Amino acid sequence: MSFINYSAREINTKVVYYGPGLCGKTTNLQYIFNATNEGARGKMISLATETERTLFFDFLPLNLGQIRGFNTRFHLYTVPGQVFYDASRKLILKGVDGIVFVADSQRERFDANIESIENMFDNLREQGIDPKSVPYVIQYNKRDLPNAVPVQELRAALNKDNVPDFEACAQSGEGVFETLKGIAKLVLQKLREGAAG
Amino acid sequence: MHEPQLVMYEEEFHKINSILERLVRESNSKSIFLVDRNGQLIAHTGDTEHIDSTALASLTAGNIAATGGLAKLLGENEFTVLFHEGERDNIHISLVHRKVILVLIFDERSSLGLVRLRVKKAGDELARIFDGLLQKAEQGVGAGADSPFAEITDDDIDNLFRD
């Protein structure tokens, strides 16, 4: 849930990167961290296991600049992707303003993507959040791999709501900022709707 | 969404700050942070310069969320106080009104007993302010024409990404 601070002239929002294990959520955040100058971002926090698998979450605060005199800050979070961390995933969805679903394009992860996006909708509902009320985008990651499923096939399986979707290779950074921009737009548009309503 | 948006106004912000400033003195603590349950920093006071307050806010909210998950496993509603003891500094985290998180950092110049006592009183005062803010949010104050976001254009949004 976004937080508007009239006193500090700040707007803070929370964006969560969701997706199956090893799909590249943390890699997205790492790329954003490395490609953003220091003034526009805070420290990246990773609560990971010894083998660098996300245990609880990664966190990266970003300052996107000003809109109408208000500093626009996005707090990016990832969830742990592994199936058995479901309890943690639910917690991180609390107060979410926008979601990036990161799909792993590899053929052998096709079913894992479907399971994960269904799990995302279930967990939102469990938090009392209507999935239709939360803006989200989809990123088809790892497009550079030889075993990548054609985008049309992924789209048919995952993008039933016809939300904005992006092809990416988070390792090289391709599509990472396009995805971020896509979700930021939706979140800000939603704020505008809320203000108008 | 069911949860109303948290909006902070000048008046309430000053009231909160003065409560925190008094609390930092009366509890002999080093610094105080007020964080919302989603990890957004609301206010801070005391010696906070050397602490990454954004990261602290996110981690305390994660901490409270994880502890809340544990509470539910045990059939408890919530654990409202967390205390972490370090070699030099200690951290006292409490949930105010199930809505905001009050974080005090203190060393040997204070004590857990004193901190608990002072936090309880300040917590009640903070709860009243947040009740008021919640009411305002429900009545839709700050929404509509007052909101800085009512008139943002797609260009405004695009400009954010122009490097």
mmCIF file of C-alpha atoms in Angstrom:
data_model
loop_
_atom_site.group_PDB
_atom_site.id
_atom_site.type_symbol
_atom_site.label_atom_id
_atom_site.label_comp_id
_atom_site.label_asym_id
_atom_site.label_seq_id
_atom_site.Cartn_x
_atom_site.Cartn_y
_atom_site.Cartn_z
ATOM 1 C CA MET A 1 0.000 0.000 0.000
ATOM 2 C CA SER A 2 1.533 3.266 -1.076
ATOM 3 C CA PHE A 3 2.405 5.888 1.498
ATOM 4 C CA ILE A 4 2.015 9.563 0.671
ATOM 5 C CA ASN A 5 3.894 11.923 2.939
ATOM 6 C CA TYR A 6 2.765 15.506 2.389
ATOM 7 C CA SER A 7 5.179 16.738 4.979
ATOM 8 C CA ALA A 8 8.269 15.227 3.368
ATOM 9 C CA ARG A 9 6.683 15.551 -0.109
ATOM 10 C CA GLU A 10 7.306 11.915 -0.812
ATOM 11 C CA ILE A 11 5.364 9.080 -2.306
ATOM 12 C CA ASN A 12 6.514 5.557 -1.449
ATOM 13 C CA THR A 13 5.316 2.471 -3.223
ATOM 14 C CA LYS A 14 6.087 -1.237 -2.973
ATOM 15 C CA VAL A 15 6.747 -3.434 -6.002
ATOM 16 C CA VAL A 16 7.268 -7.183 -5.619
ATOM 17 C CA TYR A 17 9.097 -9.428 -8.089
ATOM 18 C CA TYR A 18 7.375 -12.834 -8.021
ATOM 19 C CA GLY A 19 8.166 -16.033 -9.873
ATOM 20 C CA PRO A 20 9.424 -19.626 -9.635
ATOM 21 C CA GLY A 21 12.792 -20.546 -8.107
ATOM 22 C CA LEU A 22 15.866 -19.438 -10.092
ATOM 23 C CA CYS A 23 13.808 -17.484 -12.645
ATOM 24 C CA GLY A 24 15.953 -14.375 -12.170
ATOM 25 C CA LYS A 25 14.110 -12.135 -9.686
ATOM 26 C CA THR A 26 17.234 -11.337 -7.699
ATOM 27 C CA THR A 27 19.195 -10.902 -10.949
ATOM 28 C CA ASN A 28 16.694 -8.229 -12.035
ATOM 29 C CA LEU A 29 17.285 -6.297 -8.823
ATOM 30 C CA GLN A 30 21.047 -6.744 -9.028
ATOM 31 C CA TYR A 31 21.085 -5.382 -12.550
ATOM 32 C CA ILE A 32 18.993 -2.353 -11.527
ATOM 33 C CA PHE A 33 21.294 -1.808 -8.560
ATOM 34 C CA ASN A 34 24.449 -1.899 -10.698
ATOM 35 C CA ALA A 35 23.027 0.227 -13.486
ATOM 36 C CA THR A 36 21.604 3.006 -11.308
ATOM 37 C CA ASN A 37 23.751 5.807 -9.985
ATOM 38 C CA GLU A 38 24.277 5.987 -6.258
ATOM 39 C CA GLY A 39 22.165 9.048 -5.661
ATOM 40 C CA ALA A 40 19.077 7.338 -7.025
ATOM 41 C CA ARG A 41 19.200 4.146 -5.031
ATOM 42 C CA GLY A 42 19.850 2.845 -1.560
ATOM 43 C CA LYS A 43 21.691 -0.239 -0.446
ATOM 44 C CA MET A 44 20.504 -3.579 -1.733
ATOM 45 C CA ILE A 45 19.651 -5.997 1.062
ATOM 46 C CA SER A 46 19.614 -9.718 0.336
ATOM 47 C CA LEU A 47 18.416 -12.171 2.936
ATOM 48 C CA ALA A 48 19.824 -15.271 1.286
ATOM 49 C CA THR A 49 21.097 -18.708 2.199
ATOM 50 C CA GLU A 50 24.786 -19.648 2.031
ATOM 51 C CA THR A 51 24.233 -20.814 -1.520
ATOM 52 C CA GLU A 52 22.782 -17.435 -2.475
ATOM 53 C CA ARG A 53 19.211 -18.625 -2.764
ATOM 54 C CA THR A 54 16.765 -16.007 -1.484
ATOM 55 C CA LEU A 55 15.621 -17.003 1.998
ATOM 56 C CA PHE A 56 13.244 -14.202 2.893
ATOM 57 C CA PHE A 57 13.533 -11.304 0.451
ATOM 58 C CA ASP A 58 15.804 -8.943 -1.461
ATOM 59 C CA PHE A 59 15.160 -5.262 -1.069
ATOM 60 C CA LEU A 60 16.225 -2.314 -3.203
ATOM 61 C CA PRO A 61 14.957 1.237 -2.661
ATOM 62 C CA LEU A 62 14.920 3.383 -5.807
ATOM 63 C CA ASN A 63 14.293 7.065 -6.209
ATOM 64 C CA LEU A 64 12.743 7.731 -9.592
ATOM 65 C CA GLY A 65 12.716 11.515 -9.317
ATOM 66 C CA GLN A 66 9.939 14.038 -8.932
ATOM 67 C CA ILE A 67 6.358 14.107 -10.053
ATOM 68 C CA ARG A 68 4.534 17.369 -9.334
ATOM 69 C CA GLY A 69 7.049 18.229 -6.648
ATOM 70 C CA PHE A 70 6.740 14.859 -4.952
ATOM 71 C CA ASN A 71 9.731 12.549 -4.709
ATOM 72 C CA THR A 72 8.712 9.226 -6.190
ATOM 73 C CA ARG A 73 10.274 6.303 -4.402
ATOM 74 C CA PHE A 74 9.860 2.678 -5.341
ATOM 75 C CA HIS A 75 10.759 -0.081 -2.943
ATOM 76 C CA LEU A 76 11.555 -3.220 -4.902
ATOM 77 C CA TYR A 77 11.249 -6.592 -3.189
ATOM 78 C CA THR A 78 11.708 -10.154 -4.395
ATOM 79 C CA VAL A 79 10.067 -13.198 -2.869
ATOM 80 C CA PRO A 80 11.886 -16.496 -2.322
ATOM 81 C CA GLY A 81 10.935 -18.623 -5.315
ATOM 82 C CA GLN A 82 11.354 -22.100 -3.914
ATOM 83 C CA VAL A 83 8.064 -23.876 -3.339
ATOM 84 C CA PHE A 84 8.581 -24.568 0.361
ATOM 85 C CA TYR A 85 9.028 -20.870 1.257
ATOM 86 C CA ASP A 86 5.357 -20.140 0.720
ATOM 87 C CA ALA A 87 4.820 -18.693 4.202
ATOM 88 C CA SER A 88 7.491 -16.042 3.552
ATOM 89 C CA ARG A 89 6.105 -15.245 0.114
ATOM 90 C CA LYS A 90 2.718 -14.429 1.602
ATOM 91 C CA LEU A 91 4.245 -11.999 4.071
ATOM 92 C CA ILE A 92 6.078 -10.080 1.387
ATOM 93 C CA LEU A 93 2.917 -9.538 -0.643
ATOM 94 C CA LYS A 94 1.425 -7.517 2.226
ATOM 95 C CA GLY A 95 0.879 -3.928 1.184
ATOM 96 C CA VAL A 96 2.012 -4.502 -2.387
ATOM 97 C CA ASP A 97 1.276 -1.787 -4.963
ATOM 98 C CA GLY A 98 2.464 -3.610 -8.070
ATOM 99 C CA ILE A 99 3.892 -6.981 -9.097
ATOM 100 C CA VAL A 100 6.384 -8.105 -11.712
ATOM 101 C CA PHE A 101 5.877 -11.774 -12.481
ATOM 102 C CA VAL A 102 9.190 -13.124 -13.753
ATOM 103 C CA ALA A 103 8.734 -16.233 -15.876
ATOM 104 C CA ASP A 104 11.577 -18.596 -16.714
ATOM 105 C CA SER A 105 11.411 -19.120 -20.485
ATOM 106 C CA GLN A 106 13.111 -22.527 -20.407
ATOM 107 C CA ARG A 107 10.998 -25.462 -21.605
ATOM 108 C CA GLU A 108 11.677 -27.494 -18.441
ATOM 109 C CA ARG A 109 10.371 -24.649 -16.250
ATOM 110 C CA PHE A 110 7.107 -24.217 -18.151
ATOM 111 C CA ASP A 111 4.966 -25.925 -15.508
ATOM 112 C CA ALA A 112 6.838 -24.214 -12.661
ATOM 113 C CA ASN A 113 5.793 -20.836 -14.125
ATOM 114 C CA ILE A 114 2.132 -21.812 -14.179
ATOM 115 C CA GLU A 115 2.297 -23.187 -10.656
ATOM 116 C CA SER A 116 3.973 -19.998 -9.447
ATOM 117 C CA ILE A 117 1.535 -17.532 -11.030
ATOM 118 C CA GLU A 118 -1.399 -19.519 -9.655
ATOM 119 C CA ASN A 119 0.286 -19.496 -6.266
ATOM 120 C CA MET A 120 0.635 -15.712 -6.581
ATOM 121 C CA PHE A 121 -3.096 -15.238 -7.181
ATOM 122 C CA ASP A 122 -3.932 -17.622 -4.322
ATOM 123 C CA ASN A 123 -1.621 -15.797 -1.935
ATOM 124 C CA LEU A 124 -3.036 -12.402 -2.880
ATOM 125 C CA ARG A 125 -6.547 -13.630 -2.209
ATOM 126 C CA GLU A 126 -5.409 -15.084 1.085
ATOM 127 C CA GLN A 127 -4.144 -11.635 2.107
ATOM 128 C CA GLY A 128 -7.590 -10.245 1.351
ATOM 129 C CA ILE A 129 -6.315 -8.582 -1.823
ATOM 130 C CA ASP A 130 -8.394 -8.892 -4.972
ATOM 131 C CA PRO A 131 -5.839 -9.921 -7.639
ATOM 132 C CA LYS A 132 -7.685 -7.777 -10.158
ATOM 133 C CA SER A 133 -7.015 -4.683 -8.051
ATOM 134 C CA VAL A 134 -3.224 -5.054 -8.126
ATOM 135 C CA PRO A 135 -1.388 -3.879 -11.242
ATOM 136 C CA TYR A 136 1.045 -6.442 -12.596
ATOM 137 C CA VAL A 137 3.261 -7.069 -15.592
ATOM 138 C CA ILE A 138 4.959 -10.223 -16.843
ATOM 139 C CA GLN A 139 8.584 -10.606 -17.826
ATOM 140 C CA TYR A 140 9.643 -13.580 -19.951
ATOM 141 C CA ASN A 141 13.210 -13.944 -18.769
ATOM 142 C CA LYS A 142 16.159 -15.920 -20.161
ATOM 143 C CA ARG A 143 15.155 -15.298 -23.781
ATOM 144 C CA ASP A 144 18.790 -15.870 -24.791
ATOM 145 C CA LEU A 145 18.775 -19.556 -23.833
ATOM 146 C CA PRO A 146 18.494 -22.154 -26.611
ATOM 147 C CA ASN A 147 15.722 -24.047 -24.812
ATOM 148 C CA ALA A 148 13.483 -20.980 -24.491
ATOM 149 C CA VAL A 149 9.807 -21.606 -25.258
ATOM 150 C CA PRO A 150 8.342 -19.267 -27.923
ATOM 151 C CA VAL A 151 6.826 -16.144 -26.380
ATOM 152 C CA GLN A 152 3.367 -16.838 -27.851
ATOM 153 C CA GLU A 153 3.256 -20.130 -25.980
ATOM 154 C CA LEU A 154 4.281 -18.520 -22.678
ATOM 155 C CA ARG A 155 1.818 -15.719 -23.230
ATOM 156 C CA ALA A 156 -1.038 -18.148 -23.838
ATOM 157 C CA ALA A 157 -0.255 -20.006 -20.626
ATOM 158 C CA LEU A 158 0.566 -17.085 -18.319
ATOM 159 C CA ASN A 159 -0.857 -13.826 -19.607
ATOM 160 C CA LYS A 160 -4.565 -14.584 -19.422
ATOM 161 C CA ASP A 161 -5.355 -11.026 -18.262
ATOM 162 C CA ASN A 162 -3.503 -9.538 -21.197
ATOM 163 C CA VAL A 163 -1.263 -7.350 -19.040
ATOM 164 C CA PRO A 164 1.844 -5.609 -20.423
ATOM 165 C CA ASP A 165 4.586 -8.198 -20.947
ATOM 166 C CA PHE A 166 8.280 -7.940 -21.718
ATOM 167 C CA GLU A 167 11.025 -10.171 -23.044
ATOM 168 C CA ALA A 168 14.217 -10.045 -21.059
ATOM 169 C CA CYS A 169 17.614 -11.400 -20.326
ATOM 170 C CA ALA A 170 18.237 -10.205 -16.797
ATOM 171 C CA GLN A 171 21.863 -11.379 -16.803
ATOM 172 C CA SER A 172 22.749 -8.900 -19.538
ATOM 173 C CA GLY A 173 20.109 -6.401 -18.457
ATOM 174 C CA GLU A 174 18.072 -6.602 -21.611
ATOM 175 C CA GLY A 175 14.433 -5.777 -20.865
ATOM 176 C CA VAL A 176 15.050 -5.148 -17.158
ATOM 177 C CA PHE A 177 14.400 -1.398 -17.184
ATOM 178 C CA GLU A 178 11.576 -1.768 -19.697
ATOM 179 C CA THR A 179 9.871 -4.105 -17.224
ATOM 180 C CA LEU A 180 10.460 -1.738 -14.310
ATOM 181 C CA LYS A 181 9.131 1.172 -16.311
ATOM 182 C CA GLY A 182 6.098 -0.904 -17.272
ATOM 183 C CA ILE A 183 5.138 -1.651 -13.676
ATOM 184 C CA ALA A 184 5.995 1.862 -12.434
ATOM 185 C CA LYS A 185 3.611 3.308 -15.006
ATOM 186 C CA LEU A 186 0.780 1.026 -13.944
ATOM 187 C CA VAL A 187 1.343 1.792 -10.258
ATOM 188 C CA LEU A 188 1.330 5.544 -10.840
ATOM 189 C CA GLN A 189 -1.723 5.331 -13.077
ATOM 190 C CA LYS A 190 -3.473 3.402 -10.334
ATOM 191 C CA LEU A 191 -2.582 6.161 -7.860
ATOM 192 C CA ARG A 192 -4.085 8.680 -10.235
ATOM 193 C CA GLU A 193 -7.280 6.636 -10.485
ATOM 194 C CA GLY A 194 -7.396 6.426 -6.703
ATOM 195 C CA ALA A 195 -6.971 10.188 -6.470
ATOM 196 C CA ALA A 196 -9.640 10.841 -9.033
ATOM 197 C CA GLY A 197 -12.066 8.407 -7.366
ATOM 198 C CA MET B 1 -7.922 -2.782 -1.925
ATOM 199 C CA HIS B 2 -9.275 -3.032 1.588
ATOM 200 C CA GLU B 3 -6.438 -1.434 3.444
ATOM 201 C CA PRO B 4 -6.752 2.355 3.229
ATOM 202 C CA GLN B 5 -3.759 4.225 1.928
ATOM 203 C CA LEU B 6 -1.527 5.806 4.544
ATOM 204 C CA VAL B 7 -1.346 9.540 4.027
ATOM 205 C CA MET B 8 0.748 11.753 6.281
ATOM 206 C CA TYR B 9 -0.039 15.452 6.699
ATOM 207 C CA GLU B 10 2.071 18.295 8.036
ATOM 208 C CA GLU B 11 0.079 18.630 11.266
ATOM 209 C CA GLU B 12 0.212 14.982 12.263
ATOM 210 C CA PHE B 13 3.825 14.705 11.156
ATOM 211 C CA HIS B 14 4.812 17.469 13.610
ATOM 212 C CA LYS B 15 2.845 15.868 16.413
ATOM 213 C CA ILE B 16 4.506 12.510 15.748
ATOM 214 C CA ASN B 17 7.934 14.076 15.652
ATOM 215 C CA SER B 18 7.439 15.824 18.951
ATOM 216 C CA ILE B 19 6.288 12.571 20.583
ATOM 217 C CA LEU B 20 9.373 10.790 19.217
ATOM 218 C CA GLU B 21 11.691 13.584 20.339
ATOM 219 C CA ARG B 22 10.293 13.419 23.841
ATOM 220 C CA LEU B 23 10.517 9.634 23.823
ATOM 221 C CA VAL B 24 14.172 9.651 22.784
ATOM 222 C CA ARG B 25 14.969 11.943 25.737
ATOM 223 C CA GLU B 26 12.809 10.234 28.335
ATOM 224 C CA SER B 27 13.956 6.752 27.425
ATOM 225 C CA ASN B 28 17.640 7.703 27.143
ATOM 226 C CA SER B 29 17.745 5.941 23.806
ATOM 227 C CA LYS B 30 20.047 6.714 20.890
ATOM 228 C CA SER B 31 17.564 6.805 18.076
ATOM 229 C CA ILE B 32 13.965 6.074 17.248
ATOM 230 C CA PHE B 33 12.321 5.047 13.983
ATOM 231 C CA LEU B 34 8.645 4.833 13.201
ATOM 232 C CA VAL B 35 7.875 2.445 10.358
ATOM 233 C CA ASP B 36 4.652 1.291 8.759
ATOM 234 C CA ARG B 37 3.904 -2.430 8.557
ATOM 235 C CA ASN B 38 4.771 -2.508 4.878
ATOM 236 C CA GLY B 39 8.279 -1.277 5.557
ATOM 237 C CA GLN B 40 7.946 2.418 4.732
ATOM 238 C CA LEU B 41 9.772 4.783 7.062
ATOM 239 C CA ILE B 42 7.381 7.346 8.568
ATOM 240 C CA ALA B 43 9.625 9.349 10.904
ATOM 241 C CA HIS B 44 12.886 9.139 12.804
ATOM 242 C CA THR B 45 14.714 11.055 15.469
ATOM 243 C CA GLY B 46 17.917 10.992 17.519
ATOM 244 C CA ASP B 47 21.289 9.872 16.229
ATOM 245 C CA THR B 48 20.163 8.314 12.940
ATOM 246 C CA GLU B 49 22.863 9.640 10.628
ATOM 247 C CA HIS B 50 24.993 6.519 10.562
ATOM 248 C CA ILE B 51 22.110 4.148 10.034
ATOM 249 C CA ASP B 52 20.597 3.281 6.667
ATOM 250 C CA SER B 53 17.072 4.125 7.746
ATOM 251 C CA THR B 54 15.383 2.824 4.589
ATOM 252 C CA ALA B 55 16.974 -0.602 5.017
ATOM 253 C CA LEU B 56 16.211 -0.572 8.723
ATOM 254 C CA ALA B 57 12.554 0.141 7.989
ATOM 255 C CA SER B 58 12.270 -2.694 5.502
ATOM 256 C CA LEU B 59 14.045 -5.187 7.742
ATOM 257 C CA THR B 60 12.013 -4.339 10.860
ATOM 258 C CA ALA B 61 8.786 -4.718 8.903
ATOM 259 C CA GLY B 62 10.049 -8.088 7.643
ATOM 260 C CA ASN B 63 10.925 -9.005 11.196
ATOM 261 C CA ILE B 64 7.465 -8.071 12.488
ATOM 262 C CA ALA B 65 5.834 -9.906 9.592
ATOM 263 C CA ALA B 66 7.838 -13.083 10.236
ATOM 264 C CA THR B 67 7.126 -12.906 13.971
ATOM 265 C CA GLY B 68 3.437 -12.376 13.209
ATOM 266 C CA GLY B 69 3.551 -15.532 11.093
ATOM 267 C CA LEU B 70 5.064 -17.422 14.029
ATOM 268 C CA ALA B 71 2.389 -16.045 16.347
ATOM 269 C CA LYS B 72 -0.352 -17.367 14.101
ATOM 270 C CA LEU B 73 1.273 -20.807 14.075
ATOM 271 C CA LEU B 74 0.935 -20.836 17.856
ATOM 272 C CA GLY B 75 -2.615 -19.543 17.782
ATOM 273 C CA GLU B 76 -1.561 -16.127 19.064
ATOM 274 C CA ASN B 77 -2.851 -12.999 17.411
ATOM 275 C CA GLU B 78 0.427 -11.187 17.357
ATOM 276 C CA PHE B 79 3.653 -10.792 19.307
ATOM 277 C CA THR B 80 3.694 -7.104 19.980
ATOM 278 C CA VAL B 81 7.224 -6.686 21.314
ATOM 279 C CA LEU B 82 10.560 -7.894 19.950
ATOM 280 C CA PHE B 83 13.834 -7.278 21.700
ATOM 281 C CA HIS B 84 17.286 -7.937 20.279
ATOM 282 C CA GLU B 85 20.272 -7.646 22.563
ATOM 283 C CA GLY B 86 23.684 -6.809 21.165
ATOM 284 C CA GLU B 87 27.121 -6.319 22.691
ATOM 285 C CA ARG B 88 26.847 -2.548 22.509
ATOM 286 C CA ASP B 89 23.445 -1.650 21.188
ATOM 287 C CA ASN B 90 20.037 -3.142 21.716
ATOM 288 C CA ILE B 91 16.940 -2.802 19.642
ATOM 289 C CA HIS B 92 13.391 -2.718 20.960
ATOM 290 C CA ILE B 93 10.670 -3.175 18.366
ATOM 291 C CA SER B 94 7.032 -2.804 19.232
ATOM 292 C CA LEU B 95 3.839 -2.860 17.306
ATOM 293 C CA VAL B 96 1.677 0.169 17.994
ATOM 294 C CA HIS B 97 -2.001 -0.297 17.422
ATOM 295 C CA ARG B 98 -1.279 -3.233 15.076
ATOM 296 C CA LYS B 99 -0.532 -0.633 12.453
ATOM 297 C CA VAL B 100 2.843 1.015 12.933
ATOM 298 C CA ILE B 101 6.154 -0.201 14.269
ATOM 299 C CA LEU B 102 8.141 1.734 16.827
ATOM 300 C CA VAL B 103 11.868 0.970 16.873
ATOM 301 C CA LEU B 104 14.166 2.179 19.660
ATOM 302 C CA ILE B 105 17.904 1.716 19.620
ATOM 303 C CA PHE B 106 19.583 2.083 22.997
ATOM 304 C CA ASP B 107 22.810 1.196 24.794
ATOM 305 C CA GLU B 108 23.920 0.770 28.424
ATOM 306 C CA ARG B 109 22.815 4.315 29.271
ATOM 307 C CA SER B 110 19.259 3.050 29.303
ATOM 308 C CA SER B 111 17.546 -0.184 30.300
ATOM 309 C CA LEU B 112 14.914 -2.482 28.905
ATOM 310 C CA GLY B 113 12.608 -1.610 31.818
ATOM 311 C CA LEU B 114 12.806 2.120 31.179
ATOM 312 C CA VAL B 115 12.359 1.665 27.437
ATOM 313 C CA ARG B 116 9.283 -0.524 27.912
ATOM 314 C CA LEU B 117 7.728 1.966 30.302
ATOM 315 C CA ARG B 118 8.254 4.963 28.037
ATOM 316 C CA VAL B 119 7.275 3.119 24.883
ATOM 317 C CA LYS B 120 3.937 2.158 26.361
ATOM 318 C CA LYS B 121 2.961 5.744 27.079
ATOM 319 C CA ALA B 122 4.213 7.135 23.768
ATOM 320 C CA GLY B 123 2.571 4.220 21.951
ATOM 321 C CA ASP B 124 -0.858 5.227 23.262
ATOM 322 C CA GLU B 125 -0.343 8.783 22.042
ATOM 323 C CA LEU B 126 0.859 7.611 18.636
ATOM 324 C CA ALA B 127 -2.117 5.267 18.356
ATOM 325 C CA ARG B 128 -4.489 8.211 18.766
ATOM 326 C CA ILE B 129 -2.778 10.117 15.964
ATOM 327 C CA PHE B 130 -2.922 7.137 13.615
ATOM 328 C CA ASP B 131 -6.586 6.601 14.483
ATOM 329 C CA GLY B 132 -7.177 10.164 13.349
ATOM 330 C CA LEU B 133 -5.200 9.643 10.148
ATOM 331 C CA LEU B 134 -7.158 6.499 9.427
ATOM 332 C CA GLN B 135 -10.417 8.353 9.883
ATOM 333 C CA LYS B 136 -9.253 11.065 7.526
ATOM 334 C CA ALA B 137 -8.306 8.422 4.976
ATOM 335 C CA GLU B 138 -11.705 6.775 5.272
ATOM 336 C CA GLN B 139 -13.450 10.093 4.812
ATOM 337 C CA GLY B 140 -11.387 10.589 1.706
ATOM 338 C CA VAL B 141 -9.533 13.698 2.882
ATOM 339 C CA GLY B 142 -6.590 14.280 0.578
ATOM 340 C CA ALA B 143 -8.226 12.383 -2.222
ATOM 341 C CA GLY B 144 -9.842 13.966 -5.202
ATOM 342 C CA ALA B 145 -8.759 17.407 -6.282
ATOM 343 C CA ASP B 146 -6.385 17.854 -3.303
ATOM 344 C CA SER B 147 -4.235 14.930 -4.299
ATOM 345 C CA PRO B 148 -1.058 15.719 -6.214
ATOM 346 C CA PHE B 149 -1.767 12.631 -8.282
ATOM 347 C CA ALA B 150 -5.178 13.577 -9.567
ATOM 348 C CA GLU B 151 -3.634 15.449 -12.443
ATOM 349 C CA ILE B 152 -0.501 13.551 -13.317
ATOM 350 C CA THR B 153 -0.201 12.888 -16.991
ATOM 351 C CA ASP B 154 1.410 10.074 -18.924
ATOM 352 C CA ASP B 155 4.133 12.582 -19.811
ATOM 353 C CA ASP B 156 4.893 13.152 -16.133
ATOM 354 C CA ILE B 157 5.355 9.411 -15.766
ATOM 355 C CA ASP B 158 7.483 9.113 -18.895
ATOM 356 C CA ASN B 159 9.678 11.970 -17.697
ATOM 357 C CA LEU B 160 10.678 9.918 -14.669
ATOM 358 C CA PHE B 161 12.457 7.505 -16.945
ATOM 359 C CA ARG B 162 14.169 10.009 -19.159
ATOM 360 C CA ASP B 163 17.852 9.769 -18.362
#
